[in-house]
Short mmCIF file of C-alpha atoms and ligand atoms in Angstrom, two decimals:
data_model
loop_
_atom_site.label_atom_id
_atom_site.label_comp_id
_atom_site.label_asym_id
_atom_site.label_seq_id
_atom_site.Cartn_x
_atom_site.Cartn_y
_atom_site.Cartn_z
CA UNK A 1 191.78 116.28 138.64
CA UNK A 2 195.42 115.85 137.74
CA UNK A 3 198.50 114.35 139.34
CA UNK A 4 201.82 112.75 138.39
CA UNK A 5 201.45 109.38 140.11
CA UNK A 6 198.01 107.91 140.73
CA UNK A 7 198.00 104.93 143.09
CA UNK A 8 194.84 102.83 143.25
CA UNK A 9 194.53 101.05 146.62
CA UNK A 10 195.35 102.48 150.05
CA UNK A 11 196.50 99.13 151.49
CA UNK A 12 200.03 98.57 152.81
CA UNK A 13 201.63 98.48 149.34
CA UNK A 14 199.85 101.60 148.02
CA UNK A 15 200.45 103.67 151.15
CA UNK A 16 204.11 102.71 151.37
CA UNK A 17 204.64 103.75 147.73
CA UNK A 18 202.93 107.09 148.46
CA UNK A 19 205.28 107.55 151.41
CA UNK A 20 208.34 106.56 149.35
CA UNK A 21 207.50 109.43 146.98
CA UNK A 22 207.33 112.05 149.76
CA UNK A 23 209.93 114.83 149.45
CA UNK A 24 209.89 114.50 145.66
CA UNK A 25 208.62 117.02 143.14
CA UNK A 26 205.81 114.62 142.19
CA UNK A 27 202.13 115.20 142.92
CA UNK A 28 200.78 111.89 144.24
CA UNK A 29 197.18 110.75 144.59
CA UNK A 30 195.84 107.61 146.31
CA UNK A 31 192.35 106.37 145.46
CA UNK A 32 190.90 103.98 148.05
CA UNK A 33 187.50 102.36 147.77
CA UNK A 34 186.88 102.17 151.52
CA UNK A 35 185.98 105.23 153.60
CA UNK A 36 188.93 107.05 155.21
CA UNK A 37 188.11 105.79 158.73
CA UNK A 38 188.59 102.20 157.53
CA UNK A 39 192.21 102.89 156.63
CA UNK A 40 192.88 105.39 159.46
CA UNK A 41 191.68 102.96 162.13
CA UNK A 42 191.79 99.56 160.40
CA UNK A 43 190.03 96.76 162.24
CA UNK A 44 191.93 93.74 163.59
CA UNK A 45 192.02 91.18 160.76
CA UNK A 46 193.80 88.27 162.47
CA UNK A 47 196.90 88.48 160.24
CA UNK A 48 200.23 88.59 162.03
CA UNK A 49 202.93 89.61 159.56
CA UNK A 50 206.39 88.05 159.91
CA UNK A 51 208.66 90.86 158.75
CA UNK A 52 212.09 90.27 157.24
CA UNK A 53 214.93 92.51 158.41
CA UNK A 54 214.84 94.23 155.04
CA UNK A 55 211.14 95.10 155.52
CA UNK A 56 211.87 96.41 159.01
CA UNK A 57 214.59 98.66 157.56
CA UNK A 58 212.15 99.88 154.85
CA UNK A 59 209.44 100.64 157.41
CA UNK A 60 212.00 102.55 159.48
CA UNK A 61 213.10 104.56 156.44
CA UNK A 62 209.43 105.34 155.69
CA UNK A 63 208.90 106.68 159.22
CA UNK A 64 206.26 104.03 159.95
CA UNK A 65 208.20 101.74 162.30
CA UNK A 66 208.21 104.10 165.30
CA UNK A 67 204.42 104.44 164.97
CA UNK A 68 203.90 100.75 165.79
CA UNK A 69 202.92 99.98 169.42
CA UNK A 70 206.13 98.38 170.85
CA UNK A 71 204.20 95.84 172.94
CA UNK A 72 202.64 94.46 169.74
CA UNK A 73 206.00 93.61 168.16
CA UNK A 74 206.92 89.99 168.95
CA UNK A 75 210.29 88.30 168.26
CA UNK A 76 210.37 85.07 166.26
CA UNK A 77 213.63 83.29 167.16
CA UNK A 78 213.33 80.01 165.34
CA UNK A 79 211.04 78.32 162.82
CA UNK A 80 210.44 74.55 162.63
CA UNK A 81 208.73 72.56 159.90
CA UNK A 82 207.16 69.23 160.92
CA UNK A 83 205.57 66.50 158.80
CA UNK A 84 202.73 64.38 160.24
CA UNK A 85 203.99 62.08 163.02
CA UNK A 86 207.58 62.12 161.68
CA UNK A 87 210.23 62.94 164.30
CA UNK A 88 212.24 64.90 161.72
CA UNK A 89 211.99 68.64 161.87
CA UNK A 90 213.55 71.19 159.59
CA UNK A 91 214.70 74.04 161.73
CA UNK A 92 215.70 77.61 160.87
CA UNK A 93 217.39 79.61 163.56
CA UNK A 94 219.62 82.64 163.67
CA UNK A 95 222.91 81.05 164.80
CA UNK A 96 225.72 82.46 162.69
CA UNK A 97 223.73 85.48 161.52
CA UNK A 98 224.78 87.92 164.18
CA UNK A 99 222.13 86.75 166.66
CA UNK A 100 218.88 88.59 167.21
CA UNK A 101 215.51 87.26 166.14
CA UNK A 102 214.89 85.61 162.77
CA UNK A 103 211.95 87.91 162.19
CA UNK A 104 209.58 90.23 164.06
CA UNK A 105 205.83 89.63 164.06
CA UNK A 106 203.51 92.63 163.82
CA UNK A 107 199.70 92.62 163.41
CA UNK A 108 198.70 93.61 159.87
CA UNK A 109 196.18 96.22 161.04
CA UNK A 110 198.91 97.97 163.05
CA UNK A 111 201.15 98.15 159.96
CA UNK A 112 198.26 99.62 157.95
CA UNK A 113 197.51 102.12 160.69
CA UNK A 114 201.18 103.18 160.98
CA UNK A 115 201.47 103.63 157.21
CA UNK A 116 198.29 105.73 157.13
CA UNK A 117 199.63 108.01 159.87
CA UNK A 118 203.00 108.27 158.11
CA UNK A 119 201.32 109.73 154.97
CA UNK A 120 198.41 111.63 156.50
CA UNK A 121 200.09 115.03 156.47
CA UNK A 122 202.30 114.48 153.44
CA UNK A 123 202.19 117.78 151.50
CA UNK A 124 202.45 116.30 147.98
CA UNK A 125 199.73 113.69 148.60
CA UNK A 126 195.96 113.77 148.02
CA UNK A 127 193.93 110.91 149.43
CA UNK A 128 190.57 110.22 147.73
CA UNK A 129 188.50 107.70 149.66
CA UNK A 130 185.07 106.10 149.33
CA UNK A 131 185.17 105.36 145.60
CA UNK A 132 186.70 102.64 143.44
CA UNK A 133 187.84 102.77 139.83
CA UNK A 134 185.40 102.08 136.99
CA UNK A 135 187.44 102.67 133.81
CA UNK A 136 191.00 103.31 132.64
CA UNK A 137 192.18 104.86 129.34
CA UNK A 138 195.83 105.21 128.40
CA UNK A 139 197.57 107.02 125.54
CA UNK A 140 201.18 107.86 124.79
CA UNK A 141 201.30 110.89 127.12
CA UNK A 142 198.95 110.21 130.02
CA UNK A 143 196.47 107.88 131.66
CA UNK A 144 192.90 108.78 132.54
CA UNK A 145 191.03 107.01 135.34
CA UNK A 146 187.27 107.24 135.89
CA UNK A 147 185.96 106.70 139.40
CA UNK A 148 182.70 104.96 140.30
CA UNK A 149 181.36 108.27 141.67
CA UNK A 150 181.78 109.97 138.26
CA UNK A 151 185.00 111.90 138.95
CA UNK A 152 187.98 111.47 136.65
CA UNK A 153 191.72 111.88 137.18
CA UNK A 154 194.55 112.14 134.68
CA UNK A 155 198.07 111.14 135.62
CA UNK A 156 201.46 110.46 134.07
CA UNK A 157 201.79 107.09 135.82
CA UNK A 158 199.07 104.78 137.16
CA UNK A 159 199.97 102.22 139.84
CA UNK A 160 197.65 99.33 140.71
CA UNK A 161 197.88 98.37 144.40
CA UNK A 162 194.32 97.14 144.67
CA UNK A 163 194.77 93.56 145.96
CA UNK A 164 195.29 90.17 144.35
CA UNK A 165 191.95 90.41 142.53
CA UNK A 166 192.96 93.80 141.12
CA UNK A 167 190.26 95.57 139.12
CA UNK A 168 192.83 97.95 137.65
CA UNK A 169 194.92 95.00 136.41
CA UNK A 170 191.81 93.72 134.65
CA UNK A 171 190.97 97.16 133.19
CA UNK A 172 194.54 97.38 131.87
CA UNK A 173 193.99 94.06 130.09
CA UNK A 174 196.74 92.27 132.05
CA UNK A 175 196.00 88.59 132.55
CA UNK A 176 197.05 86.72 135.72
CA UNK A 177 197.59 83.10 136.82
CA UNK A 178 194.86 82.57 139.43
CA UNK A 179 194.88 79.37 141.50
CA UNK A 180 191.87 78.95 143.77
CA UNK A 181 193.07 76.27 146.14
CA UNK A 182 189.72 75.11 147.57
CA UNK A 183 191.18 75.52 151.06
CA UNK A 184 190.67 78.14 153.72
CA UNK A 185 193.01 79.53 156.34
CA UNK A 186 191.76 80.47 159.80
CA UNK A 187 193.88 82.89 161.83
CA UNK A 188 193.12 83.20 165.52
CA UNK A 189 195.04 84.68 168.45
CA UNK A 190 195.17 82.24 171.37
CA UNK A 191 196.59 82.11 174.88
CA UNK A 192 198.12 78.83 176.07
CA UNK A 193 199.54 77.16 179.19
CA UNK A 194 203.07 76.38 177.94
CA UNK A 195 205.82 78.75 176.80
CA UNK A 196 206.58 78.85 173.04
CA UNK A 197 210.17 80.18 173.55
CA UNK A 198 209.79 82.34 170.46
CA UNK A 199 209.61 79.26 168.19
CA UNK A 200 207.21 79.24 165.23
CA UNK A 201 206.00 75.83 164.12
CA UNK A 202 204.56 74.86 160.77
CA UNK A 203 203.09 71.38 161.11
CA UNK A 204 201.91 69.70 157.90
CA UNK A 205 199.64 67.00 159.25
CA UNK A 206 197.25 64.75 157.31
CA UNK A 207 194.26 66.76 156.01
CA UNK A 208 195.28 69.85 157.98
CA UNK A 209 198.15 72.30 158.38
CA UNK A 210 198.61 73.99 161.74
CA UNK A 211 201.05 76.81 162.28
CA UNK A 212 201.72 78.48 165.62
CA UNK A 213 203.36 81.89 165.41
CA UNK A 214 204.77 83.15 168.72
CA UNK A 215 203.43 86.43 170.13
CA UNK A 216 204.52 88.22 173.32
CA UNK A 217 203.66 86.33 176.52
CA UNK A 218 202.03 82.92 176.40
CA UNK A 219 200.15 83.82 173.26
CA UNK A 220 200.34 82.66 169.66
CA UNK A 221 198.64 83.24 166.37
CA UNK A 222 197.11 79.87 165.52
CA UNK A 223 196.89 79.39 161.74
CA UNK A 224 194.77 76.46 160.66
CA UNK A 225 194.38 75.42 157.00
CA UNK A 226 191.63 73.01 155.99
CA UNK A 227 189.57 72.14 152.92
CA UNK A 228 186.94 74.89 152.54
CA UNK A 229 184.03 72.58 153.53
CA UNK A 230 185.73 71.31 156.69
CA UNK A 231 186.59 74.90 157.65
CA UNK A 232 182.89 75.88 157.65
CA UNK A 233 182.28 73.55 160.59
CA UNK A 234 185.26 74.85 162.59
CA UNK A 235 184.40 78.49 161.84
CA UNK A 236 180.90 77.98 163.27
CA UNK A 237 182.24 76.99 166.74
CA UNK A 238 181.92 79.40 169.65
CA UNK A 239 185.12 80.65 171.32
CA UNK A 240 185.23 77.99 174.06
CA UNK A 241 184.70 75.13 171.59
CA UNK A 242 187.20 76.64 169.15
CA UNK A 243 189.86 76.82 171.90
CA UNK A 244 189.29 73.10 172.60
CA UNK A 245 189.34 72.26 168.90
CA UNK A 246 192.67 74.06 168.37
CA UNK A 247 194.13 72.38 171.48
CA UNK A 248 193.09 68.98 170.11
CA UNK A 249 194.28 69.67 166.57
CA UNK A 250 197.66 70.82 167.90
CA UNK A 251 197.79 67.73 170.13
CA UNK A 252 198.18 69.80 173.31
CA UNK A 253 201.82 70.73 172.50
CA UNK A 254 201.36 74.17 174.09
CA UNK A 255 198.86 72.98 176.72
CA UNK A 256 195.27 74.16 176.76
CA UNK A 257 194.44 77.01 174.38
CA UNK A 258 191.85 79.73 174.72
CA UNK A 259 190.68 82.13 172.05
CA UNK A 260 192.05 85.62 172.73
CA UNK A 261 190.70 87.58 169.74
CA UNK A 262 188.07 86.86 167.05
CA UNK A 263 189.05 84.29 164.40
CA UNK A 264 189.20 85.33 160.73
CA UNK A 265 188.89 82.98 157.76
CA UNK A 266 190.53 83.59 154.35
CA UNK A 267 189.74 81.45 151.27
CA UNK A 268 193.14 80.64 149.74
CA UNK A 269 194.05 81.73 146.21
CA UNK A 270 197.43 82.53 144.71
CA UNK A 271 197.87 84.93 141.80
CA UNK A 272 200.75 86.00 139.58
CA UNK A 273 200.25 88.71 136.95
CA UNK A 274 201.55 87.86 133.45
CA UNK A 275 203.06 91.36 133.29
CA UNK A 276 203.83 93.88 136.03
CA UNK A 277 203.56 96.83 133.64
CA UNK A 278 201.52 98.19 130.74
CA UNK A 279 201.85 101.51 128.90
CA UNK A 280 201.95 104.23 131.62
CA UNK A 281 201.04 101.73 134.34
CA UNK A 282 202.64 99.35 136.87
CA UNK A 283 201.40 96.74 139.34
CA UNK A 284 202.75 96.49 142.90
CA UNK A 285 201.96 94.46 146.04
CA UNK A 286 199.40 91.67 145.76
CA UNK A 287 198.14 93.14 142.45
CA UNK A 288 201.45 91.89 140.98
CA UNK A 289 202.06 88.78 143.11
CA UNK A 290 199.50 87.20 145.45
CA UNK A 291 201.57 84.71 147.47
CA UNK A 292 200.30 81.75 149.50
CA UNK A 293 200.62 82.95 153.13
CA UNK A 294 202.41 79.77 154.26
CA UNK A 295 205.91 81.20 153.68
CA UNK A 296 204.94 84.66 154.97
CA UNK A 297 206.29 86.63 152.03
CA UNK A 298 203.32 88.55 150.54
CA UNK A 299 203.70 91.84 152.37
CA UNK A 300 207.51 91.58 152.37
CA UNK A 301 207.51 91.23 148.58
CA UNK A 302 204.92 93.99 148.22
CA UNK A 303 207.13 96.34 150.18
CA UNK A 304 210.06 95.38 147.98
CA UNK A 305 208.02 96.01 144.80
CA UNK A 306 207.08 99.54 145.83
CA UNK A 307 210.67 100.31 146.87
CA UNK A 308 211.96 99.19 143.46
CA UNK A 309 209.36 101.24 141.57
CA UNK A 310 209.80 104.30 143.81
CA UNK A 311 213.58 104.28 143.29
CA UNK A 312 213.23 104.22 139.49
CA UNK A 313 210.48 106.87 139.45
CA UNK A 314 212.42 109.20 141.77
CA UNK A 315 215.58 108.81 139.69
CA UNK A 316 213.65 109.64 136.49
CA UNK A 317 211.88 112.63 138.08
CA UNK A 318 215.19 113.90 139.50
CA UNK A 319 216.84 113.89 136.09
CA UNK A 320 213.86 115.31 134.20
CA UNK A 321 213.05 112.00 132.44
CA UNK A 322 209.61 110.49 131.81
CA UNK A 323 208.49 108.75 135.05
CA UNK A 324 206.48 106.23 133.00
CA UNK A 325 208.96 105.59 130.16
CA UNK A 326 208.64 102.11 128.65
CA UNK A 327 212.31 101.38 129.52
CA UNK A 328 211.75 102.32 133.18
CA UNK A 329 208.66 100.11 133.42
CA UNK A 330 210.55 97.22 131.77
CA UNK A 331 213.35 97.55 134.35
CA UNK A 332 210.81 97.55 137.16
CA UNK A 333 209.11 94.45 135.77
CA UNK A 334 212.38 92.58 135.30
CA UNK A 335 213.71 93.41 138.78
CA UNK A 336 210.51 92.44 140.56
CA UNK A 337 210.05 89.28 138.50
CA UNK A 338 213.56 88.15 139.48
CA UNK A 339 212.82 88.89 143.14
CA UNK A 340 209.41 87.21 143.21
CA UNK A 341 209.24 84.30 140.73
CA UNK A 342 211.61 81.87 142.54
CA UNK A 343 209.86 82.50 145.87
CA UNK A 344 206.42 82.13 144.31
CA UNK A 345 207.39 78.84 142.59
CA UNK A 346 209.13 77.45 145.70
CA UNK A 347 206.16 78.32 147.92
CA UNK A 348 203.67 76.67 145.55
CA UNK A 349 205.90 73.58 145.34
CA UNK A 350 206.00 73.37 149.14
CA UNK A 351 202.21 73.73 149.36
CA UNK A 352 201.65 70.98 146.77
CA UNK A 353 204.17 68.64 148.38
CA UNK A 354 202.78 69.08 151.88
CA UNK A 355 199.07 68.93 151.08
CA UNK A 356 199.17 65.88 148.83
CA UNK A 357 197.56 63.04 150.82
CA UNK A 358 198.72 60.13 148.63
CA UNK A 359 201.07 57.67 150.44
CA UNK A 360 203.90 58.37 147.95
CA UNK A 361 203.71 62.07 148.69
CA UNK A 362 203.87 61.47 152.44
CA UNK A 363 207.11 59.53 151.97
CA UNK A 364 208.45 62.27 149.71
CA UNK A 365 207.70 64.84 152.44
CA UNK A 366 209.54 62.84 155.03
CA UNK A 367 212.48 62.38 152.66
CA UNK A 368 212.56 66.13 151.97
CA UNK A 369 212.73 66.89 155.67
CA UNK A 370 215.46 64.29 156.29
CA UNK A 371 217.52 65.59 153.37
CA UNK A 372 216.78 69.18 154.32
CA UNK A 373 217.86 68.63 157.91
CA UNK A 374 221.24 67.37 156.60
CA UNK A 375 221.75 70.28 154.24
CA UNK A 376 223.05 73.05 156.44
CA UNK A 377 223.78 75.14 153.35
CA UNK A 378 220.14 75.13 152.24
CA UNK A 379 219.00 75.90 155.77
CA UNK A 380 221.50 78.73 156.02
CA UNK A 381 220.40 80.15 152.64
CA UNK A 382 216.76 80.29 153.76
CA UNK A 383 217.70 81.81 157.10
CA UNK A 384 219.84 84.40 155.32
CA UNK A 385 216.88 85.28 153.09
CA UNK A 386 214.70 85.92 156.15
CA UNK A 387 217.46 87.93 157.74
CA UNK A 388 218.27 89.96 154.60
CA UNK A 389 218.95 93.57 155.39
C1 LIG B 1 196.19 85.01 156.72
C2 LIG B 1 197.26 85.80 156.06
C3 LIG B 1 198.51 85.90 156.65
C4 LIG B 1 199.53 86.63 156.04
N1 LIG B 1 200.77 86.66 156.62
C5 LIG B 1 201.78 87.31 156.01
C6 LIG B 1 203.10 87.34 156.59
O1 LIG B 1 203.37 86.77 157.64
N2 LIG B 1 204.09 88.02 155.94
C7 LIG B 1 203.84 88.68 154.76
O2 LIG B 1 204.78 89.29 154.20
N3 LIG B 1 202.61 88.68 154.20
C8 LIG B 1 201.58 88.01 154.79
N4 LIG B 1 200.33 88.02 154.22
C9 LIG B 1 200.12 88.76 152.96
C10 LIG B 1 199.82 90.24 153.17
O3 LIG B 1 198.76 90.41 154.09
C11 LIG B 1 199.46 90.84 151.81
O4 LIG B 1 200.51 90.54 150.90
C12 LIG B 1 199.32 92.37 151.87
O5 LIG B 1 198.24 92.74 152.69
C13 LIG B 1 199.05 92.93 150.47
O6 LIG B 1 198.99 94.34 150.52
P1 LIG B 1 198.39 95.16 149.29
O7 LIG B 1 198.45 96.58 149.71
O8 LIG B 1 199.06 94.75 148.04
O9 LIG B 1 196.89 94.66 149.13
P2 LIG B 1 195.67 94.72 150.15
O10 LIG B 1 196.11 94.58 151.56
O11 LIG B 1 194.69 93.73 149.61
O12 LIG B 1 195.08 96.20 149.98
C14 LIG B 1 194.42 96.60 148.80
C15 LIG B 1 193.68 97.91 149.05
O13 LIG B 1 193.08 98.34 147.83
C16 LIG B 1 191.72 98.71 148.05
N5 LIG B 1 190.99 98.44 146.79
C17 LIG B 1 190.66 97.25 146.26
N6 LIG B 1 190.05 97.42 145.08
C18 LIG B 1 189.99 98.74 144.84
C19 LIG B 1 189.49 99.54 143.77
N7 LIG B 1 188.94 98.98 142.70
N8 LIG B 1 189.59 100.89 143.86
C20 LIG B 1 190.17 101.48 144.96
N9 LIG B 1 190.67 100.76 146.00
C21 LIG B 1 190.59 99.42 145.94
C22 LIG B 1 191.28 97.82 149.21
O14 LIG B 1 190.18 98.40 149.90
C23 LIG B 1 192.56 97.78 150.07
O15 LIG B 1 192.63 98.86 150.97
C24 LIG B 1 199.29 87.29 154.81
C25 LIG B 1 198.03 87.20 154.22
C26 LIG B 1 197.03 86.47 154.83
C27 LIG B 1 195.67 86.36 154.17
#
């Protein structure tokens, strides 16, 4: 088989790149390891994605936004960061940014479903499902990919969009920083007695982090982070006991909580590829940058990476240039590194600062919040980043 752009991974990053290349002269193929039904009707995975305004605009341009069920889009008006029992809170709200919510929350499986339906009938796209990639060979003119089921595909450009533990990245010989954090994150939709007023809270308490992300009605996505061993005990609780446990761990701030949808647990690891490109190949989405979920930027950055690559590839195709020229791939790498590295470093710094249990670190956290709460410029800069259009 032959195509121009071969994308490995039919997750949100891979499918959005495929869609960004619609209406071009390029023949696009997506190879996805799971069967087609798994990406056509993705199961609920507990993740609620906080979308920046820029991501919302991208999803609209891709024709995926209007495919989302409107009642599953929840406004997030304000975000507060709390430290242990400290009364100081760092707050991000939209005042001065033209009003409207800071972000909109959408379930990850709905985004995946909408992206699948946006590409399903795309004339220049072939979707190959049910087989992963087993080998990759590149030369100056093309790249050849062998699938686990024995088929092979040659392409002009190969794009890895196959998750933070990307097999294609490995087959291309690109190394990555991998930090296994020894902690797990539980995400669980809950109903509660009190109103959240659209406020998201990130509470860094001792030995646990609890975030509450507001969903429509008196519902939230409870996000609990614990050391992996401690999480095993919590994950084994039945729904009634888990509701009580979350109520207790959140100190009843939203009243009594009840589990509304099955909890999902993710072992936490961050990854950052040493390069985002190799001859005739590029990495996008989590395959390039696997962010810690605490600052809610993984998908947003993934969407940005595919938009950057798609723009360069479309420009090259439109002017008859090589869509995998070394200079094009270098520009992609540089642009995405500039967009992602500061966020990746700042997020990891925040995670280290707020999960260090030594007394000195606790004081440093409190000091950061006090200073932060007096630095309207810093607060405004972060808010502007969330609101970027
Ligand atoms: C709990 C949690 C909360 C999050 N919250 C947010 C948030 O609020 N905001 C935000 O922006 N981000 C958030 N994220 C991050 C976001 O979910 C990810 O960044 C995003 O899903 C990455 O998309 P992707 O397409 O790059 O990779 P994935 O979603 O991992 O998709 C990869 C695809 O590739 C396929 N695949 C894998 N290997 C192969 C192979 N060898 N061959 C073929 N196919 C293969 C897989 O089956 C899958 O379909 C969160 C993550 C977690 C865990």
